[in-house]
C-alpha cells in the first residue's frame, strides 16, 4: 500500500518566486528565509518520496468569485502554472498522478466530503512556490503531484476542524491505495498575515509559534479554533493556516518534528517551515 512518510509546511508568497528566479539565496534579506529549506532537502534526498499531495489555495487564477468550490482535487496528468498578476516567472507544467487522485476522490466522497474533481486545473503561486522550494526545477525528473485546493478566499470558508477531518479522510484514502509509493503531504501558505484593510501588515508571532507547537502534538485541540478567531489571531490571509491543519490530518496521531524554521517578516508575511515525520 502507499505510505505517507511525512508532512512539510511552507509559505507561498509570490516574492519568493521572484527571489528564487534571481537566485537571491545568499542575499541578506532572503537568507534567513531560504535557510529553512536545506534540512528538508537533505531529508527528501534520503527518503526519495514519489508523490507530493499539496494542500493549497487558489488566489483567483483557476477559480474566481463566480465559482468557488470549498474543496477541489486535481485529477489531471499535468497542471500548468500561471502567474495571476504578481510578475513572477511561470514555471511550466507540473506532473500529475491521476490514478491516486481518483482513489483519493473516491475515498473522500465515500467518507462524506463531496468534492469538485478537476481534470484540468491551472495552479498559481500557492502551489508552485512551495513545490519549487522543496524540489526545485520541475522540467527534469518532476515529482508526481496532487493539488488539493481549499477555499480560503470567499466566505463561507470551511472550518479549521472540517479541514483537519478532510485531511484525515485523505490520509485514509492514500493508505488504501494499492502501490508502493512513498507520499509526502504539503501544508502551504500561512502563517499570520493580512494584505489589506486597517490591519494590513499584521503579524502575530506569539500565535504562530503556538500553532507550530500544537500542530505537532495536539492538532485535534488546535483545530477547534473558530474561523473568526483564526482570522482575529492570524489575519485575514493567515486563515491559510487551515491548509496546514488539512496536512496534519493526513498524518498519524504521533509525528516527529525533524526540523522547524520561523522567520518574520518575509514580504508581508510570517513564514513557517516544518518537517514532520510520520511515527508508527
Ligand atoms: C503575500 C502573501 C500571500 O499569501 C499571497 O498569496 C500573496 C502575497 C505577501 O506577503 O506578499
Ligand atoms: Fe496567499
Coordinates of C-alpha atoms and ligand atoms in Angstrom, one line a residue:
X1 CA 0.0 0.0 0.0
X2 CA 1.1 3.6 -0.5
X3 CA 2.7 5.1 2.6
X4 CA 2.6 8.6 4.0
X5 CA 6.1 9.3 5.2
X6 CA 5.7 12.8 6.4
X7 CA 4.4 16.3 6.2
X8 CA 6.0 19.6 5.2
X9 CA 4.9 23.2 5.5
X10 CA 6.0 26.2 3.6
X11 CA 5.0 29.8 2.9
X12 CA 3.9 30.5 -0.7
X13 CA 4.5 34.3 -1.1
X14 CA 5.0 35.3 -4.7
X15 CA 8.0 37.4 -3.9
X16 CA 9.8 34.1 -3.0
X17 CA 9.2 33.0 -6.6
X18 CA 10.9 36.2 -7.9
X19 CA 13.8 35.8 -5.4
X20 CA 14.3 32.2 -6.4
X21 CA 14.4 33.1 -10.1
X22 CA 17.1 35.7 -9.3
X23 CA 18.9 33.1 -7.1
X24 CA 19.0 35.5 -4.1
X25 CA 19.6 32.7 -1.7
X26 CA 22.5 34.5 0.0
X27 CA 21.0 38.0 -0.1
X28 CA 20.8 39.3 3.5
X29 CA 17.1 39.9 3.3
X30 CA 16.3 36.4 1.9
X31 CA 19.0 34.3 3.6
X32 CA 17.1 33.7 6.9
X33 CA 14.1 32.5 4.9
X34 CA 15.9 30.2 2.4
X35 CA 18.0 28.8 5.3
X36 CA 14.8 27.0 6.4
X37 CA 15.0 24.6 3.5
X38 CA 18.3 22.7 3.2
X39 CA 17.5 20.3 6.1
X40 CA 14.3 19.4 4.3
X41 CA 16.2 18.9 1.0
X42 CA 18.5 16.5 2.8
X43 CA 15.6 14.5 4.2
X44 CA 13.9 14.4 0.8
X45 CA 17.1 13.3 -0.9
X46 CA 17.3 10.4 1.7
X47 CA 13.7 9.4 1.6
X48 CA 13.0 9.9 -2.1
X49 CA 9.2 10.3 -1.9
X50 CA 7.3 9.5 -5.2
X51 CA 4.3 11.7 -4.7
X52 CA 3.5 15.1 -3.2
X53 CA 0.0 15.8 -2.1
X54 CA -0.3 19.6 -1.9
X55 CA -2.9 21.4 0.1
X56 CA -3.0 25.0 -1.3
X57 CA -5.4 27.8 -2.0
X58 CA -6.1 29.3 -5.4
X59 CA -5.8 33.1 -5.4
X60 CA -8.1 33.9 -8.4
X61 CA -6.3 32.0 -11.2
X62 CA -8.3 28.8 -11.7
X63 CA -11.3 29.7 -9.5
X64 CA -12.8 33.1 -9.3
X65 CA -15.5 34.6 -7.1
X66 CA -18.2 33.4 -9.5
X67 CA -17.4 29.7 -9.0
X68 CA -15.7 28.8 -5.7
X69 CA -15.5 25.1 -4.7
X70 CA -14.9 24.5 -1.0
X71 CA -12.6 21.6 -1.8
X72 CA -11.3 20.8 -5.3
X73 CA -9.0 17.9 -6.1
X74 CA -6.8 17.8 -9.2
X75 CA -7.2 14.6 -11.3
X76 CA -5.1 15.6 -14.3
X77 CA -1.9 14.2 -15.9
X78 CA -0.3 17.7 -15.6
X79 CA -1.0 21.1 -14.1
X80 CA 0.0 24.3 -15.9
X81 CA 1.5 27.0 -13.7
X82 CA 0.4 30.6 -14.5
X83 CA 1.0 33.9 -12.7
X84 CA -2.2 35.6 -11.8
X85 CA -0.6 39.0 -11.7
X86 CA 2.5 39.2 -9.5
X87 CA 5.0 39.3 -12.3
X88 CA 6.8 36.1 -11.3
X89 CA 8.0 33.7 -14.0
X90 CA 5.6 30.9 -14.8
X91 CA 7.2 27.5 -14.1
X92 CA 5.6 25.5 -16.9
X93 CA 3.9 22.2 -16.2
X94 CA 3.8 20.1 -13.0
X95 CA 3.4 16.4 -13.3
X96 CA 0.1 14.8 -12.0
X97 CA -0.8 11.3 -10.9
X98 CA -4.5 10.8 -11.8
X99 CA -4.6 7.1 -10.6
X100 CA -4.0 8.2 -7.0
X101 CA -6.1 11.4 -7.4
X102 CA -9.2 9.3 -8.3
X103 CA -8.5 7.0 -5.4
X104 CA -8.5 10.0 -3.1
X105 CA -11.6 11.4 -4.6
X106 CA -13.5 8.0 -4.3
X107 CA -12.3 7.7 -0.7
X108 CA -13.3 11.2 0.5
X109 CA -16.7 11.1 -1.2
X110 CA -17.4 7.7 0.5
X111 CA -16.3 9.5 3.7
X112 CA -18.9 12.3 3.3
X113 CA -16.7 15.0 1.6
X114 CA -18.4 15.9 -1.8
X115 CA -15.5 17.5 -3.6
X116 CA -15.1 19.1 -7.0
X117 CA -12.9 16.9 -9.2
X118 CA -10.7 18.8 -11.7
X119 CA -9.4 17.0 -14.8
X120 CA -7.9 20.3 -15.9
X121 CA -6.6 22.8 -13.4
X122 CA -4.1 25.7 -13.6
X123 CA -2.1 26.3 -10.5
X124 CA -0.9 29.6 -9.1
X125 CA 1.9 30.7 -6.7
X126 CA 0.0 28.9 -3.8
X127 CA 1.1 25.6 -5.4
X128 CA 4.2 26.4 -7.5
X129 CA 6.2 28.3 -4.9
X130 CA 6.2 25.6 -2.2
X131 CA 6.9 22.8 -4.8
X132 CA 9.8 24.7 -6.2
X133 CA 11.2 25.5 -2.8
X134 CA 11.3 21.8 -1.9
X135 CA 12.0 20.1 -5.3
X136 CA 13.5 22.9 -7.5
X137 CA 13.3 22.7 -11.3
X138 CA 10.4 20.5 -12.4
X139 CA 11.4 20.2 -16.0
X140 CA 13.7 17.2 -15.2
X141 CA 12.6 14.3 -13.0
X142 CA 9.5 16.0 -11.7
X143 CA 7.8 14.8 -8.6
X144 CA 4.3 13.5 -9.1
X145 CA 1.8 16.0 -7.6
X146 CA -1.8 16.0 -6.5
X147 CA -3.0 19.6 -5.9
X148 CA -5.8 19.8 -3.4
X149 CA -7.4 23.3 -3.4
X150 CA -9.2 24.6 -0.3
X151 CA -11.3 27.8 -0.4
X152 CA -9.6 30.4 1.9
X153 CA -10.8 33.3 -0.3
X154 CA -14.6 33.7 -0.3
X155 CA -16.7 33.2 2.8
X156 CA -18.1 30.8 3.9
X157 CA -14.8 29.0 4.1
X158 CA -14.5 25.5 5.6
X159 CA -13.9 25.5 9.3
X160 CA -10.4 24.5 10.7
X161 CA -11.9 21.3 12.1
X162 CA -13.5 20.4 8.8
X163 CA -10.1 20.8 7.1
X164 CA -8.5 18.6 9.7
X165 CA -11.1 15.9 9.2
X166 CA -10.8 16.3 5.4
X167 CA -7.1 15.6 5.8
X168 CA -7.9 12.5 7.9
X169 CA -10.2 11.2 5.1
X170 CA -7.4 11.8 2.5
X171 CA -4.9 10.1 4.7
X172 CA -7.1 7.0 4.9
X173 CA -7.7 7.1 1.1
X174 CA -3.9 7.3 0.4
X175 CA -3.1 4.4 2.8
X176 CA -5.7 2.2 0.9
X177 CA -4.0 2.8 -2.5
X178 CA -2.5 -0.4 -3.8
X179 CA 1.0 0.7 -4.6
X180 CA 4.4 1.1 -3.1
X181 CA 4.6 4.8 -3.3
X182 CA 6.1 7.0 -0.6
X183 CA 3.9 10.1 -0.2
X184 CA 4.6 13.4 1.4
X185 CA 1.9 15.9 2.3
X186 CA 2.4 19.7 2.0
X187 CA 0.5 22.3 4.0
X188 CA 1.2 25.6 2.3
X189 CA 0.6 29.3 2.9
X190 CA 0.2 31.0 6.2
X191 CA 1.4 31.9 8.7
X192 CA 0.0 35.2 10.1
X193 CA -0.5 37.9 7.6
X194 CA -3.1 40.4 6.3
X195 CA -2.5 42.1 3.0
X196 CA -5.2 44.8 3.0
X197 CA -7.6 46.8 5.2
X198 CA -6.9 48.5 8.5
X199 CA -4.7 45.7 9.8
X200 CA -2.5 45.4 6.6
X201 CA 0.9 44.2 7.7
X202 CA -0.4 42.4 10.8
X203 CA 1.8 39.6 12.1
X204 CA 1.3 37.7 15.3
X205 CA 4.5 35.8 16.3
X206 CA 3.1 34.5 19.6
X207 CA 0.1 32.9 17.9
X208 CA 2.2 31.5 15.1
X209 CA 4.7 29.9 17.5
X210 CA 1.8 28.4 19.5
X211 CA 0.4 26.9 16.3
X212 CA 3.8 25.5 15.3
X213 CA 4.0 23.7 18.7
X214 CA 0.4 22.5 18.9
X215 CA 0.2 21.2 15.3
X216 CA 2.9 18.6 16.2
X217 CA 1.4 17.0 19.3
X218 CA -2.2 18.4 19.8
X219 CA -3.7 19.1 16.4
X220 CA -7.1 18.0 17.4
X221 CA -7.3 20.7 20.1
X222 CA -5.8 23.3 17.7
X223 CA -8.4 22.5 15.0
X224 CA -11.2 23.5 17.5
X225 CA -10.4 27.2 16.9
X226 CA -13.3 29.0 15.1
X227 CA -12.8 30.7 11.7
X228 CA -13.5 34.1 13.2
X229 CA -10.9 33.6 16.0
X230 CA -8.3 32.3 13.5
X231 CA -8.8 35.4 11.4
X232 CA -8.6 37.6 14.5
X233 CA -5.4 36.0 15.6
X234 CA -3.6 35.3 12.3
X235 CA -5.1 38.0 10.0
X236 CA -7.4 37.7 7.0
X237 CA -4.9 35.8 4.9
X238 CA -3.4 34.0 7.9
X239 CA -6.6 31.9 7.5
X240 CA -4.4 29.9 5.1
X241 CA -3.3 28.0 8.2
X242 CA -6.3 25.7 7.6
X243 CA -4.2 24.2 4.8
X244 CA -1.6 23.1 7.5
X245 CA -4.4 21.5 9.5
X246 CA -5.5 19.6 6.4
X247 CA -1.9 18.4 6.0
X248 CA -1.7 17.4 9.7
X249 CA -4.9 15.4 9.4
X250 CA -3.3 13.1 6.8
X251 CA -0.5 12.1 9.2
X252 CA -0.7 9.7 12.2
X253 CA -1.6 10.8 15.7
X254 CA 2.0 10.7 16.6
X255 CA 4.6 12.5 14.5
X256 CA 8.2 13.5 15.0
X257 CA 9.3 17.1 14.3
X258 CA 12.7 16.8 12.5
X259 CA 13.1 20.5 11.5
X260 CA 11.5 23.9 12.1
X261 CA 12.2 27.4 10.9
X262 CA 10.2 30.6 11.6
X263 CA 11.1 34.0 10.1
X264 CA 9.4 37.4 10.1
X265 CA 8.7 39.2 8.0
X266 CA 9.1 38.0 4.5
X267 CA 7.2 40.3 2.3
X268 CA 4.1 41.0 4.4
X269 CA 4.0 37.5 5.9
X270 CA 5.3 35.3 8.7
X271 CA 7.0 32.2 7.1
X272 CA 7.0 28.8 8.9
X273 CA 8.8 25.8 7.6
X274 CA 8.2 22.4 9.3
X275 CA 9.3 18.9 8.6
X276 CA 7.2 16.2 10.4
X277 CA 8.0 12.6 10.1
X278 CA 5.1 10.1 10.5
X279 CA 5.6 7.9 13.5
X280 CA 4.1 4.4 13.8
Ligands
LIG1 C1 1.8 37.6 0.1 C2 1.3 36.6 0.8 C3 0.3 35.7 0.3 O1 -0.2 34.7 1.0 C4 -0.1 35.9 -1.0 O2 -1.0 35.0 -1.5 C5 0.4 36.9 -1.8 C6 1.3 37.8 -1.2 C7 2.8 38.6 0.6 O3 3.2 38.5 1.8 O4 3.4 39.4 -0.2
LIG2 FE1 -1.7 33.6 -0.1

